[in-house]
CSV table of C-alpha atoms in Angstrom, one decimal:
chain,number,residue,atom,x,y,z
A,137,UNK,CA,-14.4,-36.0,14.9
A,138,UNK,CA,-13.0,-39.4,13.8
A,139,UNK,CA,-9.6,-40.9,14.5
A,140,UNK,CA,-6.4,-39.0,13.6
A,141,UNK,CA,-5.5,-41.0,10.7
A,142,UNK,CA,-8.8,-40.2,9.2
A,143,UNK,CA,-8.2,-36.5,9.6
A,144,UNK,CA,-5.0,-36.8,7.7
A,145,UNK,CA,-7.0,-38.7,5.0
A,146,UNK,CA,-9.8,-36.1,4.8
A,147,UNK,CA,-6.9,-33.4,4.4
A,148,UNK,CA,-5.4,-35.3,1.7
A,149,UNK,CA,-8.5,-36.1,0.0
A,150,UNK,CA,-9.9,-32.6,-0.1
A,151,UNK,CA,-6.6,-31.4,-1.6
A,152,UNK,CA,-7.0,-34.0,-4.3
A,153,UNK,CA,-10.6,-32.8,-5.0
A,154,UNK,CA,-9.9,-29.3,-5.1
A,155,UNK,CA,-6.6,-29.5,-7.2
A,156,UNK,CA,-8.6,-31.7,-9.7
A,157,UNK,CA,-11.5,-29.1,-9.6
A,158,UNK,CA,-9.2,-26.3,-10.3
A,159,UNK,CA,-7.7,-28.2,-13.0
A,160,UNK,CA,-11.5,-28.7,-14.7
A,161,UNK,CA,-12.3,-25.1,-13.9
A,162,UNK,CA,-9.2,-23.4,-15.8
A,163,UNK,CA,-10.2,-25.8,-18.8
A,164,UNK,CA,-14.0,-24.3,-18.5
A,165,UNK,CA,-12.5,-20.8,-18.3
A,166,UNK,CA,-10.4,-21.3,-21.6
A,167,UNK,CA,-13.6,-22.6,-23.3
A,168,UNK,CA,-15.7,-19.6,-22.1
A,169,UNK,CA,-12.9,-17.4,-23.4
A,170,UNK,CA,-12.3,-18.8,-26.7
A,171,UNK,CA,-16.0,-19.7,-27.4
A,172,UNK,CA,-16.9,-16.0,-26.0
A,173,UNK,CA,-19.6,-17.8,-24.0
A,174,UNK,CA,-21.0,-15.7,-21.1
A,175,UNK,CA,-23.0,-18.6,-19.3
A,176,UNK,CA,-19.8,-20.6,-19.1
A,177,UNK,CA,-17.9,-17.6,-17.9
A,178,UNK,CA,-20.6,-17.2,-15.0
A,179,UNK,CA,-20.4,-20.9,-14.3
A,180,UNK,CA,-16.7,-20.6,-13.9
A,181,UNK,CA,-17.2,-17.8,-11.2
A,182,UNK,CA,-20.0,-19.6,-9.5
A,183,UNK,CA,-17.9,-22.9,-8.9
A,184,UNK,CA,-15.1,-20.9,-7.9
A,185,UNK,CA,-17.0,-19.1,-5.1
A,186,UNK,CA,-18.3,-22.4,-4.2
A,187,UNK,CA,-15.0,-24.0,-3.8
A,188,UNK,CA,-14.0,-21.5,-1.3
A,189,UNK,CA,-15.8,-23.1,1.4
A,190,UNK,CA,-13.5,-26.1,0.7
A,191,UNK,CA,-10.5,-24.0,0.8
A,192,UNK,CA,-11.7,-22.9,4.4
A,193,UNK,CA,-12.4,-26.2,5.1
A,194,UNK,CA,-8.9,-27.4,4.5
A,195,UNK,CA,-7.3,-24.4,6.4
A,196,UNK,CA,-9.6,-25.3,9.3
A,197,UNK,CA,-8.6,-29.0,9.4
A,198,UNK,CA,-4.9,-28.0,9.5
A,199,UNK,CA,-4.6,-26.8,13.0
A,200,UNK,CA,-7.3,-29.4,14.4
A,201,UNK,CA,-4.8,-32.4,12.9
A,202,UNK,CA,-2.0,-30.7,14.4
A,203,UNK,CA,-3.7,-30.4,17.8
A,204,UNK,CA,-4.9,-33.9,18.0
A,205,UNK,CA,-2.5,-35.7,16.1
A,206,UNK,CA,0.7,-34.0,17.0
A,207,UNK,CA,2.5,-35.2,14.0
A,208,UNK,CA,5.9,-35.4,13.4
A,209,UNK,CA,8.5,-36.2,10.4
A,210,UNK,CA,6.6,-37.1,7.2
A,211,UNK,CA,2.9,-36.5,8.8
A,212,UNK,CA,4.0,-33.1,9.9
A,213,UNK,CA,5.3,-32.4,6.5
A,214,UNK,CA,2.2,-33.2,5.0
A,215,UNK,CA,0.2,-31.2,7.2
A,216,UNK,CA,2.3,-28.1,6.7
A,217,UNK,CA,2.5,-28.7,3.0
A,218,UNK,CA,-1.6,-28.8,2.9
A,219,UNK,CA,-1.7,-25.5,4.1
A,220,UNK,CA,0.4,-24.3,1.8
A,221,UNK,CA,-0.6,-26.1,-1.4
A,222,UNK,CA,-4.2,-24.7,-0.4
A,223,UNK,CA,-2.8,-21.0,-0.7
A,224,UNK,CA,-1.6,-21.9,-4.2
A,225,UNK,CA,-4.8,-23.8,-5.1
A,226,UNK,CA,-7.0,-20.8,-3.8
A,227,UNK,CA,-4.9,-18.6,-6.2
A,228,UNK,CA,-5.4,-20.7,-9.2
A,229,UNK,CA,-9.0,-20.4,-8.5
A,230,UNK,CA,-8.7,-16.6,-8.3
A,231,UNK,CA,-6.7,-16.6,-11.6
A,232,UNK,CA,-9.4,-18.7,-13.5
A,233,UNK,CA,-11.9,-16.1,-12.2
A,234,UNK,CA,-9.8,-13.3,-13.7
A,235,UNK,CA,-10.3,-15.2,-17.0
A,236,UNK,CA,-14.0,-15.3,-16.8
A,237,UNK,CA,-14.6,-12.0,-15.5
A,238,UNK,CA,-12.7,-10.5,-18.6
A,239,UNK,CA,-14.9,-12.6,-21.0
A,240,UNK,CA,-17.9,-10.9,-19.1
A,241,UNK,CA,-16.3,-7.5,-19.1
A,242,UNK,CA,-15.6,-7.7,-22.9
A,243,UNK,CA,-18.8,-9.4,-24.0
A,244,UNK,CA,-20.3,-9.9,-26.8
A,245,UNK,CA,-16.7,-8.6,-28.3
A,246,UNK,CA,-13.9,-11.1,-27.9
A,247,UNK,CA,-10.9,-10.7,-25.5
A,248,UNK,CA,-8.6,-12.6,-28.0
A,249,UNK,CA,-8.4,-11.3,-31.4
A,250,UNK,CA,-8.5,-13.8,-34.1
A,251,UNK,CA,-4.5,-14.0,-34.9
A,252,UNK,CA,-3.6,-14.6,-31.3
A,253,UNK,CA,-6.2,-17.3,-30.9
A,254,UNK,CA,-3.8,-20.2,-31.5
A,255,UNK,CA,-1.5,-19.0,-29.3
A,256,UNK,CA,-3.6,-18.2,-26.5
A,257,UNK,CA,-5.3,-21.7,-27.3
A,258,UNK,CA,-1.8,-23.4,-26.8
A,259,UNK,CA,-1.1,-21.5,-23.5
A,260,UNK,CA,-4.7,-22.5,-22.3
A,261,UNK,CA,-3.8,-26.2,-23.5
A,262,UNK,CA,-0.1,-26.4,-21.6
A,263,UNK,CA,-1.9,-24.6,-18.7
A,264,UNK,CA,-4.6,-27.2,-18.4
A,265,UNK,CA,-2.0,-30.2,-19.0
A,266,UNK,CA,0.1,-28.7,-15.8
A,267,UNK,CA,-3.0,-28.3,-13.9
A,268,UNK,CA,-4.2,-32.0,-14.7
A,269,UNK,CA,-0.6,-33.3,-14.2
A,270,UNK,CA,-0.5,-31.6,-10.7
A,271,UNK,CA,-3.8,-32.9,-9.6
A,272,UNK,CA,-2.8,-36.5,-10.6
A,273,UNK,CA,0.4,-36.0,-8.7
A,274,UNK,CA,-1.2,-35.2,-5.5
A,275,UNK,CA,-3.0,-38.6,-5.8
A,276,UNK,CA,-0.2,-40.7,-7.2
A,277,UNK,CA,2.7,-38.9,-5.3
A,278,UNK,CA,4.9,-39.9,-8.2
A,279,UNK,CA,8.0,-37.6,-7.7
A,280,UNK,CA,9.1,-38.0,-11.3
A,281,UNK,CA,5.9,-36.5,-12.5
A,282,UNK,CA,6.3,-33.8,-10.4
A,283,UNK,CA,9.8,-32.9,-11.5
A,284,UNK,CA,8.8,-33.3,-15.3
A,285,UNK,CA,5.9,-30.8,-14.7
A,286,UNK,CA,9.0,-28.3,-15.0
A,287,UNK,CA,9.2,-29.1,-18.6
A,288,UNK,CA,5.7,-28.2,-19.4
A,289,UNK,CA,6.1,-25.3,-17.5
A,290,UNK,CA,9.2,-24.3,-19.6
A,291,UNK,CA,7.0,-24.8,-22.5
A,292,UNK,CA,4.6,-22.3,-21.2
A,293,UNK,CA,7.3,-19.7,-20.6
A,294,UNK,CA,8.3,-20.1,-24.3
A,295,UNK,CA,4.6,-19.5,-25.2
A,296,UNK,CA,4.4,-16.5,-23.0
A,297,UNK,CA,7.5,-15.1,-24.5
A,298,UNK,CA,6.3,-15.4,-27.9
A,299,UNK,CA,2.8,-13.7,-26.8
A,300,UNK,CA,4.8,-10.5,-26.2
A,301,UNK,CA,6.6,-10.6,-29.3
A,302,UNK,CA,3.2,-10.8,-31.4
A,303,UNK,CA,1.9,-8.2,-29.3
A,304,UNK,CA,4.5,-5.7,-29.6
A,305,UNK,CA,5.3,-6.4,-33.4
A,306,UNK,CA,2.7,-4.5,-35.5
A,307,UNK,CA,-0.1,-5.1,-33.5
A,308,UNK,CA,-3.5,-3.7,-35.3
A,309,UNK,CA,-6.2,-4.3,-32.4
A,310,UNK,CA,-5.4,-1.5,-30.2
A,311,UNK,CA,-4.2,-1.0,-26.7
A,312,UNK,CA,-6.9,-2.5,-24.8
A,313,UNK,CA,-7.0,-5.7,-26.6
A,314,UNK,CA,-3.1,-5.8,-26.2
A,315,UNK,CA,-3.4,-5.3,-22.6
A,316,UNK,CA,-6.2,-7.7,-22.1
A,317,UNK,CA,-4.3,-10.4,-24.1
A,318,UNK,CA,-1.0,-9.6,-22.0
A,319,UNK,CA,-2.9,-10.0,-18.6
A,320,UNK,CA,-4.5,-13.2,-20.1
A,321,UNK,CA,-0.9,-14.5,-20.7
A,322,UNK,CA,0.0,-13.5,-17.3
A,323,UNK,CA,-2.8,-15.2,-15.5
A,324,UNK,CA,-2.3,-18.4,-17.4
A,325,UNK,CA,1.4,-18.3,-16.5
A,326,UNK,CA,1.0,-17.4,-12.7
A,327,UNK,CA,-1.9,-20.4,-12.7
A,328,UNK,CA,0.5,-23.1,-14.0
A,329,UNK,CA,3.2,-21.5,-11.7
A,330,UNK,CA,1.2,-22.3,-8.7
A,331,UNK,CA,0.3,-25.8,-10.0
A,332,UNK,CA,3.8,-26.7,-10.5
A,333,UNK,CA,4.6,-25.2,-6.9
A,334,UNK,CA,1.7,-27.9,-5.6
A,335,UNK,CA,3.6,-30.7,-7.7
A,336,UNK,CA,6.7,-29.7,-6.1
A,337,UNK,CA,5.5,-29.8,-2.7
A,338,UNK,CA,4.4,-33.1,-3.3
A,339,UNK,CA,7.8,-34.0,-4.4
A,340,UNK,CA,9.3,-32.6,-1.3
A,341,UNK,CA,6.8,-34.6,0.8
A,342,UNK,CA,8.1,-37.8,-1.0
A,343,UNK,CA,11.8,-37.0,-1.5
A,344,UNK,CA,12.4,-34.3,1.1
A,345,UNK,CA,15.3,-33.1,-0.7
A,346,UNK,CA,14.0,-30.8,-3.5
A,347,UNK,CA,16.5,-28.1,-4.5
A,348,UNK,CA,13.9,-25.3,-4.5
A,349,UNK,CA,12.9,-24.2,-1.0
A,350,UNK,CA,9.2,-25.8,-0.7
A,351,UNK,CA,7.5,-26.0,2.9
B,1153,UNK,CA,18.4,-24.5,20.0
B,1154,UNK,CA,17.1,-22.4,22.7
B,1155,UNK,CA,13.9,-22.4,24.6
B,1156,UNK,CA,10.5,-22.7,23.1
B,1157,UNK,CA,9.6,-19.2,23.8
B,1158,UNK,CA,12.8,-18.2,22.0
B,1159,UNK,CA,11.7,-19.9,18.9
B,1160,UNK,CA,8.4,-18.1,18.8
B,1161,UNK,CA,10.1,-14.9,19.4
B,1162,UNK,CA,12.6,-15.6,16.6
B,1163,UNK,CA,9.8,-16.3,14.4
B,1164,UNK,CA,7.9,-13.2,15.4
B,1165,UNK,CA,11.2,-11.2,15.0
B,1166,UNK,CA,12.1,-12.5,11.5
B,1167,UNK,CA,8.8,-11.8,10.0
B,1168,UNK,CA,9.0,-8.3,11.4
B,1169,UNK,CA,12.5,-7.9,9.7
B,1170,UNK,CA,11.4,-9.2,6.5
B,1171,UNK,CA,8.2,-7.3,6.2
B,1172,UNK,CA,10.0,-4.1,7.1
B,1173,UNK,CA,12.6,-4.9,4.7
B,1174,UNK,CA,9.9,-5.7,1.9
B,1175,UNK,CA,8.5,-2.2,2.6
B,1176,UNK,CA,12.0,-0.7,2.1
B,1177,UNK,CA,12.4,-2.8,-1.2
B,1178,UNK,CA,9.4,-1.8,-2.8
B,1179,UNK,CA,10.3,1.8,-2.2
B,1180,UNK,CA,13.5,1.4,-3.7
B,1181,UNK,CA,12.2,-0.4,-6.6
B,1182,UNK,CA,9.9,2.6,-7.1
B,1183,UNK,CA,12.8,5.0,-7.1
B,1184,UNK,CA,14.8,2.8,-9.4
B,1185,UNK,CA,11.6,3.0,-11.9
B,1186,UNK,CA,10.8,6.7,-11.6
B,1187,UNK,CA,14.5,8.0,-11.7
B,1188,UNK,CA,15.4,5.3,-14.6
B,1189,UNK,CA,18.4,4.1,-12.3
B,1190,UNK,CA,19.8,0.7,-13.4
B,1191,UNK,CA,22.0,0.7,-10.2
B,1192,UNK,CA,19.2,1.0,-7.7
B,1193,UNK,CA,17.3,-1.6,-9.9
B,1194,UNK,CA,20.0,-4.2,-9.3
B,1195,UNK,CA,20.4,-3.5,-5.8
B,1196,UNK,CA,16.6,-4.3,-5.5
B,1197,UNK,CA,17.2,-7.8,-7.1
B,1198,UNK,CA,20.3,-8.1,-5.0
B,1199,UNK,CA,18.5,-7.5,-1.7
B,1200,UNK,CA,15.5,-9.7,-3.0
B,1201,UNK,CA,18.0,-12.5,-3.6
B,1202,UNK,CA,19.5,-12.3,-0.3
B,1203,UNK,CA,16.4,-12.3,1.6
B,1204,UNK,CA,15.5,-15.5,0.2
B,1205,UNK,CA,17.6,-17.0,2.7
B,1206,UNK,CA,15.7,-15.5,5.6
B,1207,UNK,CA,12.3,-16.8,3.9
B,1208,UNK,CA,13.6,-20.1,4.2
B,1209,UNK,CA,14.9,-19.9,7.5
B,1210,UNK,CA,11.2,-18.9,8.6
B,1211,UNK,CA,9.8,-22.0,6.7
B,1212,UNK,CA,12.3,-24.1,8.8
B,1213,UNK,CA,11.7,-22.7,12.1
B,1214,UNK,CA,7.8,-23.4,11.6
B,1215,UNK,CA,8.0,-27.4,12.1
B,1216,UNK,CA,10.9,-26.8,14.6
B,1217,UNK,CA,8.5,-24.8,16.7
B,1218,UNK,CA,5.5,-27.1,16.5
B,1219,UNK,CA,7.5,-30.2,17.2
B,1220,UNK,CA,9.4,-28.8,20.1
B,1221,UNK,CA,6.5,-26.8,21.6
B,1222,UNK,CA,3.4,-28.3,20.5
B,1223,UNK,CA,1.5,-25.1,20.8
B,1224,UNK,CA,-1.9,-24.7,21.2
B,1225,UNK,CA,-4.5,-21.9,20.8
B,1226,UNK,CA,-2.9,-18.6,20.1
B,1227,UNK,CA,0.6,-19.9,19.8
B,1228,UNK,CA,-0.5,-22.3,17.3
B,1229,UNK,CA,-2.2,-19.8,15.3
B,1230,UNK,CA,0.7,-17.8,15.4
B,1231,UNK,CA,2.9,-20.2,14.0
B,1232,UNK,CA,0.7,-21.4,11.5
B,1233,UNK,CA,0.2,-17.7,10.4
B,1234,UNK,CA,3.8,-17.4,10.0
B,1235,UNK,CA,4.1,-19.7,7.4
B,1236,UNK,CA,1.4,-18.2,5.3
B,1237,UNK,CA,2.6,-15.0,6.1
B,1238,UNK,CA,5.9,-15.7,4.9
B,1239,UNK,CA,4.5,-16.9,1.6
B,1240,UNK,CA,2.9,-13.5,1.1
B,1241,UNK,CA,6.3,-11.7,1.9
B,1242,UNK,CA,8.2,-13.7,-0.3
B,1243,UNK,CA,5.6,-13.1,-3.2
B,1244,UNK,CA,6.0,-9.1,-2.4
B,1245,UNK,CA,9.7,-9.7,-3.0
B,1246,UNK,CA,9.2,-11.4,-6.5
B,1247,UNK,CA,7.0,-8.4,-7.5
B,1248,UNK,CA,9.2,-5.8,-6.4
B,1249,UNK,CA,11.9,-7.7,-8.5
B,1250,UNK,CA,9.6,-7.6,-11.5
B,1251,UNK,CA,9.5,-3.7,-11.2
B,1252,UNK,CA,13.3,-3.8,-11.1
B,1253,UNK,CA,13.8,-6.4,-14.0
B,1254,UNK,CA,11.4,-4.0,-16.1
B,1255,UNK,CA,13.6,-1.1,-15.4
B,1256,UNK,CA,16.7,-3.1,-16.5
B,1257,UNK,CA,15.0,-4.5,-19.6
B,1258,UNK,CA,14.0,-1.0,-20.8
B,1259,UNK,CA,17.0,1.1,-19.6
B,1260,UNK,CA,18.0,3.7,-21.0
B,1261,UNK,CA,14.3,4.2,-22.0
B,1262,UNK,CA,11.9,4.9,-19.2
B,1263,UNK,CA,9.3,2.4,-18.4
B,1264,UNK,CA,6.8,4.9,-17.5
B,1265,UNK,CA,6.2,7.7,-20.1
B,1266,UNK,CA,5.9,11.2,-18.7
B,1267,UNK,CA,2.1,11.6,-18.7
B,1268,UNK,CA,1.5,8.6,-16.5
B,1269,UNK,CA,4.4,9.2,-14.1
B,1270,UNK,CA,2.2,11.3,-11.4
B,1271,UNK,CA,-0.5,8.3,-11.4
B,1272,UNK,CA,2.3,5.5,-11.3
B,1273,UNK,CA,3.9,7.4,-8.6
B,1274,UNK,CA,0.8,7.9,-6.8
B,1275,UNK,CA,0.4,4.1,-6.9
B,1276,UNK,CA,3.8,3.5,-5.9
B,1277,UNK,CA,3.3,5.8,-2.8
B,1278,UNK,CA,0.0,4.2,-1.8
B,1279,UNK,CA,2.0,0.9,-1.9
B,1280,UNK,CA,4.6,1.8,0.2
B,1281,UNK,CA,2.4,3.2,2.6
B,1282,UNK,CA,0.3,-0.2,2.8
B,1283,UNK,CA,3.5,-1.9,3.1
B,1284,UNK,CA,5.1,0.0,5.9
B,1285,UNK,CA,1.7,-0.2,7.9
B,1286,UNK,CA,1.6,-4.0,7.4
B,1287,UNK,CA,5.1,-4.2,8.9
B,1288,UNK,CA,4.2,-1.9,11.6
B,1289,UNK,CA,1.2,-3.9,12.4
B,1290,UNK,CA,3.3,-7.1,12.6
B,1291,UNK,CA,5.1,-5.4,15.6
B,1292,UNK,CA,2.4,-3.6,17.2
B,1293,UNK,CA,-0.4,-6.0,16.5
B,1294,UNK,CA,-3.0,-3.1,16.3
B,1295,UNK,CA,-5.8,-4.7,15.1
B,1296,UNK,CA,-7.8,-1.4,14.1
B,1297,UNK,CA,-4.5,-0.5,12.0
B,1298,UNK,CA,-4.8,-3.9,10.3
B,1299,UNK,CA,-8.5,-3.2,9.4
B,1300,UNK,CA,-7.9,0.4,8.4
B,1301,UNK,CA,-5.3,-0.8,5.7
B,1302,UNK,CA,-8.3,-1.8,3.8
B,1303,UNK,CA,-8.6,1.8,3.0
B,1304,UNK,CA,-5.5,2.4,1.6
B,1305,UNK,CA,-6.1,-0.6,-0.5
B,1306,UNK,CA,-9.4,0.9,-1.9
B,1307,UNK,CA,-7.5,3.8,-2.7
B,1308,UNK,CA,-4.9,2.0,-4.8
B,1309,UNK,CA,-7.7,0.0,-6.7
B,1310,UNK,CA,-9.0,3.5,-7.5
B,1311,UNK,CA,-5.7,4.4,-9.0
B,1312,UNK,CA,-5.4,1.1,-10.7
B,1313,UNK,CA,-8.7,1.5,-12.4
B,1314,UNK,CA,-7.9,5.1,-13.5
B,1315,UNK,CA,-4.3,3.6,-14.8
B,1316,UNK,CA,-6.4,1.5,-17.5
B,1317,UNK,CA,-8.8,4.6,-18.3
B,1318,UNK,CA,-5.6,6.5,-19.3
B,1319,UNK,CA,-3.9,3.7,-21.1
B,1320,UNK,CA,-6.9,2.9,-23.2
B,1321,UNK,CA,-7.9,6.5,-23.9
B,1322,UNK,CA,-6.0,8.0,-26.7
B,1323,UNK,CA,-2.6,6.5,-25.5
B,1324,UNK,CA,0.1,7.8,-27.8
B,1325,UNK,CA,3.1,5.7,-26.8
B,1326,UNK,CA,2.4,2.3,-28.2
B,1327,UNK,CA,1.6,-1.1,-27.2
B,1328,UNK,CA,4.8,-2.0,-25.5
B,1329,UNK,CA,4.5,0.8,-23.1
B,1330,UNK,CA,1.0,0.3,-22.5
B,1331,UNK,CA,1.5,-3.3,-21.6
B,1332,UNK,CA,4.5,-2.3,-19.6
B,1333,UNK,CA,2.5,0.1,-17.5
B,1334,UNK,CA,-0.4,-2.0,-17.1
B,1335,UNK,CA,1.8,-4.8,-15.6
B,1336,UNK,CA,3.5,-2.3,-13.1
B,1337,UNK,CA,-0.1,-1.4,-12.1
B,1338,UNK,CA,-0.8,-5.1,-11.6
B,1339,UNK,CA,2.5,-5.7,-9.7
B,1340,UNK,CA,1.8,-2.8,-7.4
B,1341,UNK,CA,-1.8,-4.1,-7.0
B,1342,UNK,CA,-0.6,-7.5,-6.1
B,1343,UNK,CA,1.9,-6.4,-3.9
B,1344,UNK,CA,-0.2,-4.4,-1.9
B,1345,UNK,CA,-2.8,-7.1,-1.7
B,1346,UNK,CA,-0.2,-9.4,0.0
B,1347,UNK,CA,0.5,-6.8,2.3
B,1348,UNK,CA,-2.9,-6.3,3.2
B,1349,UNK,CA,-3.3,-10.0,3.6
B,1350,UNK,CA,-0.2,-10.2,6.1
B,1351,UNK,CA,-1.9,-7.4,8.2
B,1352,UNK,CA,-5.2,-9.3,8.2
B,1353,UNK,CA,-3.6,-12.4,9.4
B,1354,UNK,CA,-2.2,-10.2,12.2
B,1355,UNK,CA,-5.7,-9.0,12.8
B,1356,UNK,CA,-6.7,-12.7,12.9
B,1357,UNK,CA,-4.4,-13.7,15.4
B,1358,UNK,CA,-5.4,-10.7,17.8
B,1359,UNK,CA,-9.0,-11.0,17.3
B,1360,UNK,CA,-9.7,-14.5,15.8
B,1361,UNK,CA,-12.9,-13.5,14.2
B,1362,UNK,CA,-12.2,-11.8,10.9
B,1363,UNK,CA,-14.9,-11.9,8.4
B,1364,UNK,CA,-12.6,-12.8,5.6
B,1365,UNK,CA,-11.0,-16.6,5.7
B,1366,UNK,CA,-7.6,-16.1,6.8
B,1367,UNK,CA,-5.2,-19.0,8.2
């Protein structure tokens, strides 16, 4: 099964891969949503389903690494963080899949009525940026980047608030569309929140003194 | 810091406590919601905030237990499961808090218009039952109970589906109320899902061969 170091490296490598892929997936889910593209939506569901095997592999590597390496200090933190980052990344995949399923459920109608397309597009863009940065932080372990992600997340929160204002202020598209768009907003908000958590756990690994409880 | 066994026992004991408390909290959040009771809603937020310290304590006990006990086999699975159950239980608290915050945001108006009170009440009841059973399973480790929880969750899914039918079929209460009720439905559905995950992890600890990937 290779050396102990190899196992930790594999764990880090797999996490970097699934986080980069999750960032790609949310981008493609957003394209499927805004282009009303069922083929792309189905492709998103397929890639999420396929990635589940990698999430399982990461979960299986954790006890292996613990038993064989009996890591302490920063290595132990890395291994335990891997388990929790994997949970976050798995949820991110599920949320991207929710967006894709909504596209398929409403097709050929659009999920997003024209006037909120710019705002949903902006939320999609902010979320993709957060996911990209989180994936990058996993590789670079740049603690400052991890902390700055909070600013992007604040931006998304403002967009999310604005979305509810738009939905509840003379909304002419009916209740179903309002609920769909509100849920979309929540999926993006949750997705980004999980990505921020991933980055925070990296910051914790590097610094060990994050204010917010991670690990 | 006590013997190794003591640490594992403390971990199990703390998890049992927070899961039982989380089940109580969702029940109280539902009473606050259906009785339009802001005091109860504030009490829910206070107990959730207070419990955060216990969640942190559990997270801190995990690496301690690993380093001092270097557990293998079922003890290792218990310790790693504790970390992930704790994440689920923490999310359950956040979701109960979302319900309480919605009560406060709309007060003195009700969040739930009269015609959907029975259905939301039923969802609240199913969710509380699922949470109670999950807390019980953590203590009894009865694998059959854990698996049967899936049936309760199926019931909740049916109620959740019905909720969307009610909301999109001649709904006279406006978009804001529809979004609120849809979000409520999602909070209950997510809460229950996390509770089911907790129970499934217990089943995994007992059986070690759950079909669905846990741990």
